[in-house]
GROMACS .gro file of C-alpha atoms in nm:
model
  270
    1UNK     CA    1  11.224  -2.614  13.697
    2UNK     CA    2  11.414  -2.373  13.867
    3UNK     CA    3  11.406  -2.100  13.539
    4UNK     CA    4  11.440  -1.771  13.698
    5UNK     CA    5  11.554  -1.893  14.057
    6UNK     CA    6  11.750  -1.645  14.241
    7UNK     CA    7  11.728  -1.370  13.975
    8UNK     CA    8  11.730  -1.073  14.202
    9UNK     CA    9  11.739  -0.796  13.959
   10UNK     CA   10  11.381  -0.910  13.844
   11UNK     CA   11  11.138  -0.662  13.923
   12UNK     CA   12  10.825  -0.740  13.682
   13UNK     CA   13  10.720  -1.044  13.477
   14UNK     CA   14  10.481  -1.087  13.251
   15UNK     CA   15  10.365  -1.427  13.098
   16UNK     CA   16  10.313  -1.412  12.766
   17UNK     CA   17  10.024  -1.579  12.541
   18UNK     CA   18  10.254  -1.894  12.472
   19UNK     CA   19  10.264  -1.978  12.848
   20UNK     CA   20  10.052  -2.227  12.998
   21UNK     CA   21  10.243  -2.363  13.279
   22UNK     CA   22  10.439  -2.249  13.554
   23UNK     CA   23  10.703  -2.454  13.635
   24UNK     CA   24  10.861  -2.563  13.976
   25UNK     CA   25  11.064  -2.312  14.162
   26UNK     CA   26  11.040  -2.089  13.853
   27UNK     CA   27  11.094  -1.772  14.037
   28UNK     CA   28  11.164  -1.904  14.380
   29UNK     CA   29  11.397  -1.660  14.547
   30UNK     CA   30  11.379  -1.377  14.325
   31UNK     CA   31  11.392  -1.115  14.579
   32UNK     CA   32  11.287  -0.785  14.427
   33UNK     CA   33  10.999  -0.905  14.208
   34UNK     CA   34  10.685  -0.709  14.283
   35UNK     CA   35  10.496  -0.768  14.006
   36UNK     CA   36  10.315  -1.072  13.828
   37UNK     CA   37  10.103  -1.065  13.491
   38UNK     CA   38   9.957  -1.388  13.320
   39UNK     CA   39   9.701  -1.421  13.033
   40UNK     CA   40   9.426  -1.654  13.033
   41UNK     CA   41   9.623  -1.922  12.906
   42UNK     CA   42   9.815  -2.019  13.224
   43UNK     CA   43   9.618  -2.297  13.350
   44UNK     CA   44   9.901  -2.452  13.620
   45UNK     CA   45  10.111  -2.326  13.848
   46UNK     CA   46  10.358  -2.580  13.971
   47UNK     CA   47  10.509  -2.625  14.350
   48UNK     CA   48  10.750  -2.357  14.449
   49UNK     CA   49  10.660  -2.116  14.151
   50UNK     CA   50  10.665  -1.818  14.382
   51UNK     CA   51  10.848  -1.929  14.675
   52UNK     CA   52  11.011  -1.675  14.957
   53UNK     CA   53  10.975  -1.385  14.667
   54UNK     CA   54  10.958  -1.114  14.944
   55UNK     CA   55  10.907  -0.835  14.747
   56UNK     CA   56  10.592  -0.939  14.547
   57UNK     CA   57  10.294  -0.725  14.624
   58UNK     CA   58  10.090  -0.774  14.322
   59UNK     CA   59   9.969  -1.101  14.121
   60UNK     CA   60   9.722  -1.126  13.837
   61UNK     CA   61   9.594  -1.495  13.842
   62UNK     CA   62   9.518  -1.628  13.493
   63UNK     CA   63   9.139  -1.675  13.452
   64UNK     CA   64   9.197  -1.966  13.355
   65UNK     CA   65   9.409  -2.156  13.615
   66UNK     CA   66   9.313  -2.494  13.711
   67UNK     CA   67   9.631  -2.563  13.945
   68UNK     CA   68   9.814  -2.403  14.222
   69UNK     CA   69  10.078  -2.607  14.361
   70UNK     CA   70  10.178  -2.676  14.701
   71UNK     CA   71  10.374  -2.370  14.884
   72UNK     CA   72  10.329  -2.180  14.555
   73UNK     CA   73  10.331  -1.821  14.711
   74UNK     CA   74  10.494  -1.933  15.081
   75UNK     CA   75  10.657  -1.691  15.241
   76UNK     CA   76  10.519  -1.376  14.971
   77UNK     CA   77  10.509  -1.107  15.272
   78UNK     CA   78  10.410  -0.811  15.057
   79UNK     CA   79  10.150  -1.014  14.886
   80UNK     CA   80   9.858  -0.793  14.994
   81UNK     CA   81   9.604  -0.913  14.747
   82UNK     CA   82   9.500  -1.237  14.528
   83UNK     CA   83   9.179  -1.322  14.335
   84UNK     CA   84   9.145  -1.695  14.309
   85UNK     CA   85   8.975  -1.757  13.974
   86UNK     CA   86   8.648  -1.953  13.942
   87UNK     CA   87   8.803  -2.299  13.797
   88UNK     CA   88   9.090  -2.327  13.993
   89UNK     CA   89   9.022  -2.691  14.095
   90UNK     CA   90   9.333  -2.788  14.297
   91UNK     CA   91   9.554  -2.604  14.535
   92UNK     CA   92   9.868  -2.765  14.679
   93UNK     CA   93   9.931  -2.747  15.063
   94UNK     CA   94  10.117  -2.426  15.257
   95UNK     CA   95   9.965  -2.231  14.906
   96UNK     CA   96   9.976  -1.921  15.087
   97UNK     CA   97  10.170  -1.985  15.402
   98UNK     CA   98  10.299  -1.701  15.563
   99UNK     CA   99  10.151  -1.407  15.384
  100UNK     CA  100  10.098  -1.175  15.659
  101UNK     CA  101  10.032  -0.870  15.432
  102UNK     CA  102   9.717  -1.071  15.221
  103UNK     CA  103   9.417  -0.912  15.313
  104UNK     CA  104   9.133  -1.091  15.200
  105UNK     CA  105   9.058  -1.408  15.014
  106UNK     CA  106   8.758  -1.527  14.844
  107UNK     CA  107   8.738  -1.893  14.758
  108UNK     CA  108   8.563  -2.001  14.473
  109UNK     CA  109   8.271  -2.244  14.379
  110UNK     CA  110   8.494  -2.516  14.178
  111UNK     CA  111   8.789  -2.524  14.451
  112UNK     CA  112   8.578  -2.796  14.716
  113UNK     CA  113   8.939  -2.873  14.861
  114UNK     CA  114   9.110  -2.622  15.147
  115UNK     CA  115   9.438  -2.839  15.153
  116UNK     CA  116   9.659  -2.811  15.500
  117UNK     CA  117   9.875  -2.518  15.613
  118UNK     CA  118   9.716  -2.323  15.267
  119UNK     CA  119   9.665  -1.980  15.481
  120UNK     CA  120   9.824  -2.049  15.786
  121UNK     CA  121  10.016  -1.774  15.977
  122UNK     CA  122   9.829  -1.475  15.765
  123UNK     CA  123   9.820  -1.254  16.011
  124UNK     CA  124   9.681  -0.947  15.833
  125UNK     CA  125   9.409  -1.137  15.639
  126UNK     CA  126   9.023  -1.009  15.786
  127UNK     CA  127   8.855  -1.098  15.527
  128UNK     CA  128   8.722  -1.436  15.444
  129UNK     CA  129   8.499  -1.578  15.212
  130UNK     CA  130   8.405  -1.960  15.174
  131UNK     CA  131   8.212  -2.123  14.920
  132UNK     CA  132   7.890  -2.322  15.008
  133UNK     CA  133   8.056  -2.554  14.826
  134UNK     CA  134   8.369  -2.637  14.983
  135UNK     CA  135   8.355  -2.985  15.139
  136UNK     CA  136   8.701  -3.028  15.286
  137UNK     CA  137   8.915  -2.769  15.503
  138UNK     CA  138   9.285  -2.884  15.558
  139UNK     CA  139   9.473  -2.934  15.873
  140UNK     CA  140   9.594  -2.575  15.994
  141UNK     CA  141   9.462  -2.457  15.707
  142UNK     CA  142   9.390  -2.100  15.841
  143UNK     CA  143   9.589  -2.162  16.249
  144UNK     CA  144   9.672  -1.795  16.317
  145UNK     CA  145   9.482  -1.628  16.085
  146UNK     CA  146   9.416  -1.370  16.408
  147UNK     CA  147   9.255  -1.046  16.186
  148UNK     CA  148   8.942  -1.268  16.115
  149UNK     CA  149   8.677  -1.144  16.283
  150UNK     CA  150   8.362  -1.351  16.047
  151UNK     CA  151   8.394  -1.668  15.946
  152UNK     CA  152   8.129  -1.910  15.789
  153UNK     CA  153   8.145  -2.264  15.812
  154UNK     CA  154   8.035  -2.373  15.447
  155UNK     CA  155   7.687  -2.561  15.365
  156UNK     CA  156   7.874  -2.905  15.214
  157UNK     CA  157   8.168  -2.917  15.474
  158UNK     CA  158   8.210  -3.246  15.578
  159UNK     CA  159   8.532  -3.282  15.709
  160UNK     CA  160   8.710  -3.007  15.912
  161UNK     CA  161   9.127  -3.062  15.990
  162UNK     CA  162   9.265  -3.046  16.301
  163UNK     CA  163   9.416  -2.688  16.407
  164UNK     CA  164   9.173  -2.542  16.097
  165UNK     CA  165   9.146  -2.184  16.269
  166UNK     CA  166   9.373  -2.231  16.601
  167UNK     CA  167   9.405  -1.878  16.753
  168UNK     CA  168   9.214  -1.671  16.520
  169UNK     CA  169   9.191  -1.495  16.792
  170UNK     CA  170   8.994  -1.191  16.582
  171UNK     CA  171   8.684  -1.378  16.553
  172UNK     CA  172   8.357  -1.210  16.659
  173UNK     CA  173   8.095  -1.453  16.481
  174UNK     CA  174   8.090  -1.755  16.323
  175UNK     CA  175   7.817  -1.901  16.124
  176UNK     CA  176   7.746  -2.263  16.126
  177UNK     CA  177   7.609  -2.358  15.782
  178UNK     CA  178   7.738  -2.722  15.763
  179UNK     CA  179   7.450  -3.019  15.714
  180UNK     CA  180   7.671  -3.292  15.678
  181UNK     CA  181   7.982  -3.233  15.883
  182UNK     CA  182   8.140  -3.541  16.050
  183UNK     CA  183   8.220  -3.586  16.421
  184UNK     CA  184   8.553  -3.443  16.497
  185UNK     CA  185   8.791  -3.619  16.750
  186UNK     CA  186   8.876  -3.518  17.117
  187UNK     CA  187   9.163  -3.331  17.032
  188UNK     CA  188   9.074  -3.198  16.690
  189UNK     CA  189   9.199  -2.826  16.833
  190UNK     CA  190   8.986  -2.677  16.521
  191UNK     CA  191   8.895  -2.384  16.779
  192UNK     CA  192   9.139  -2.362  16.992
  193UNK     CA  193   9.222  -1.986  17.167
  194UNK     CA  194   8.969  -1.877  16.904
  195UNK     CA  195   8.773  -1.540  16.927
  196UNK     CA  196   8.738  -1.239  17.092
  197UNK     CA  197   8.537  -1.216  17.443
  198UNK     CA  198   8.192  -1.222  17.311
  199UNK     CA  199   8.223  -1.457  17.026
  200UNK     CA  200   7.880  -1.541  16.900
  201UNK     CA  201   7.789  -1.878  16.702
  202UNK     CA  202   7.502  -1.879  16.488
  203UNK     CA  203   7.391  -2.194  16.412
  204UNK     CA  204   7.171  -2.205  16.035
  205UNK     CA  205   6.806  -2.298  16.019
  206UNK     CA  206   6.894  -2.629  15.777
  207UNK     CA  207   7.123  -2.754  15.998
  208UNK     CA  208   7.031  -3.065  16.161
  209UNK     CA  209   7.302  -3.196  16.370
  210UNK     CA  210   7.591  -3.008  16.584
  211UNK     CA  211   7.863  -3.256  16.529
  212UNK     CA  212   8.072  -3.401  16.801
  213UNK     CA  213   8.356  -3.257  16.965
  214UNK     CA  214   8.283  -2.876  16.753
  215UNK     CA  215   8.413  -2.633  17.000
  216UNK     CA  216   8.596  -2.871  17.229
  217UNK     CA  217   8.901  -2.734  17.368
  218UNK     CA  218   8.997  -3.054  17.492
  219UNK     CA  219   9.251  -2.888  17.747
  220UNK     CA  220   9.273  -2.480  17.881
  221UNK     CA  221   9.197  -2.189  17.596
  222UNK     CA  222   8.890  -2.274  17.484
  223UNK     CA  223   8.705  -2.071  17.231
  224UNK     CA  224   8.560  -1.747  17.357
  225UNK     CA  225   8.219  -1.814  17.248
  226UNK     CA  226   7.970  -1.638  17.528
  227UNK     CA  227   7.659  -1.636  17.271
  228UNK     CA  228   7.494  -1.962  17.093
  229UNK     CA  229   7.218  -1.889  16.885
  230UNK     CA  230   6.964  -2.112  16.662
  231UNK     CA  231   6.813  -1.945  16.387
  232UNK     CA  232   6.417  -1.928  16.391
  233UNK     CA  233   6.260  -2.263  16.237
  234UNK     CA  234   6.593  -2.459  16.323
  235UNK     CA  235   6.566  -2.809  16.246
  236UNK     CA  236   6.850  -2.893  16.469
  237UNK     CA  237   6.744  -3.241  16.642
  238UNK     CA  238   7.055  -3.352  16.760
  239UNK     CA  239   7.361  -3.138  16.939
  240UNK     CA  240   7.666  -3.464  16.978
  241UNK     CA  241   7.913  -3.546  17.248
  242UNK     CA  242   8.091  -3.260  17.402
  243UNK     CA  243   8.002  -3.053  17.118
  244UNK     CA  244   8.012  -2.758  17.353
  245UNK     CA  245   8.147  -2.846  17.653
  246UNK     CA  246   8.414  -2.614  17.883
  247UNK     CA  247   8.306  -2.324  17.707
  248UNK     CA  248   8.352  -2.115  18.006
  249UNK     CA  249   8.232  -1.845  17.844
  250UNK     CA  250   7.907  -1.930  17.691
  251UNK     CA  251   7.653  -1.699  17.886
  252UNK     CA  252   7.368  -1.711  17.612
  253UNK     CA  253   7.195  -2.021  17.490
  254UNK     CA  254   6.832  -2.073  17.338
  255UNK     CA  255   6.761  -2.437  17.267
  256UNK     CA  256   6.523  -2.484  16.943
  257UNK     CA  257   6.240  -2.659  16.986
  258UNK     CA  258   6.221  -2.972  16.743
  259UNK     CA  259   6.558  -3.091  16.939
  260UNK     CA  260   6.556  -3.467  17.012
  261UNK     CA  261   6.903  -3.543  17.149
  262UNK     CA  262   7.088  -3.407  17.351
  263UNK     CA  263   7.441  -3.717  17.372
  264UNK     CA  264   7.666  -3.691  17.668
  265UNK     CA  265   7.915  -3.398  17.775
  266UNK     CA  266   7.769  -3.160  17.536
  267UNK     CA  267   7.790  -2.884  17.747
  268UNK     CA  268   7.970  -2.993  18.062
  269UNK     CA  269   8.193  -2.743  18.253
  270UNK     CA  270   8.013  -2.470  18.051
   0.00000   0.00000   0.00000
């Protein structure tokens, strides 16, 4: 651990064929690097590998990385871009924290796990792509993420973290793919201050069930969502408990026609 901590002279490394891991706070601190190169053969980066390196605009993930550990690029401010490789299985939690300069991320097929604070406080990300097969999003895991403006809520979701995208304010539409998502509490927060005045929420044709508590505010800033829309041949037959509810917003809503249920609060104060 620790190998190159606080080596500020280092401008440019590049991991040679013998490397496979990444240790712990290996180049934490090193305050002029700007450039990182690995070969296939890195398969794990460990916690702190990149920590608060402030000059570092440009990584080359290994294709073959399995591992990114917790708060592995926090606090990378220059970071502009990153291309998550398809078998990265694991990432550790605040990942990404504080990268205000990372434009757009792209998560792939074999990472199902979002863990918390991964991409919170990227302020200059507006591009954001989720696998279908993602089936757990962290705890703040994107809060302040405000140069969003689409987001789609994965097919195998099934549980969302509290504060998920607080204030991404940027957001103009949001697509609801999620089948299986479980009821969120009263003050889940997930959406809270979200969007831009006109936010519009599609909700996909295989979805069957708007879970409870969704775009609750629970208290004042609730999401800006003004337009709800079902897709043609929605088989939506049940919208939960305050699911909707003080949208103050919401202008536009067509109901589809196989609904069923309709459980209390679900659009009260709207």
């Amino acid at each position: 651990s620790d190998a190159f901590a606080y080596c500020s002279g280092l401008t440019a490394v590049d991991l040679g064929k013998g490397v496979t891991t990444v240790g712990s706070a290996a180049f934490s601190y090193c305050n002029s690097l700007a450039t990182v190169t690995m070969g296939n053969q890195v398969t794990s980066l460990a916690d702190y590998a990149f920590y608060n390196c402030a000059a570092l605009e440009m990584v080359s993930l290994s294709g073959g990385l399995q591992q990114l550990g917790q708060r592995a690029f926090f606090g990378c401010t220059k970071l502009c871009s990153i291309q998550l490789p398809e078998g990265l299985k694991s990432m550790g939690s605040y990942a990404f924290y504080g990268c205000t300069a990372l434009k757009a991320v792209s998560i792939p097929s074999s990472l199902t796990t979002i863990s918390d604070y991964a991409f919170r406080g990227c302020t200059g990300l507006t591009e954001l792509t989720l696998a279908d097969t993602v089936t757990s999003i962290g705890r703040n895991a994107f809060y302040g993420c405000t140069g969003i403006t689409m987001l789609t809520i994965p097919r195998d979701l099934t549980t969302l973290g509290n504060y998920a995208f607080h204030n991404c304010s940027g957001l103009t539409q949001i697509r609801y793919n999620a089948v299986a998502l479980s009821d969120l509490s009263a003050g889940n927060y997930v959406f809270y201050k979200a969007g831009k005045t006109g936010l519009t929420v599609t909700v996909a044709a295989q979805v069957t069930k708007i879970p409870a508590y969704l775009f609750y505010p629970y208290s004042s800033y609730c999401p800006n969502v003004e337009n709800i829309i079902f897709e043609p041949g929605s088989n939506c037959t049940q919208i939960g408990k305050y699911a909707f509810a003080n949208l103050e917003y919401l202008s536009v809503i067509e109901l589809p026609d196989g609904l069923e249920t309709i459980e209390g609060n679900a659009f009260s104060r709207c």
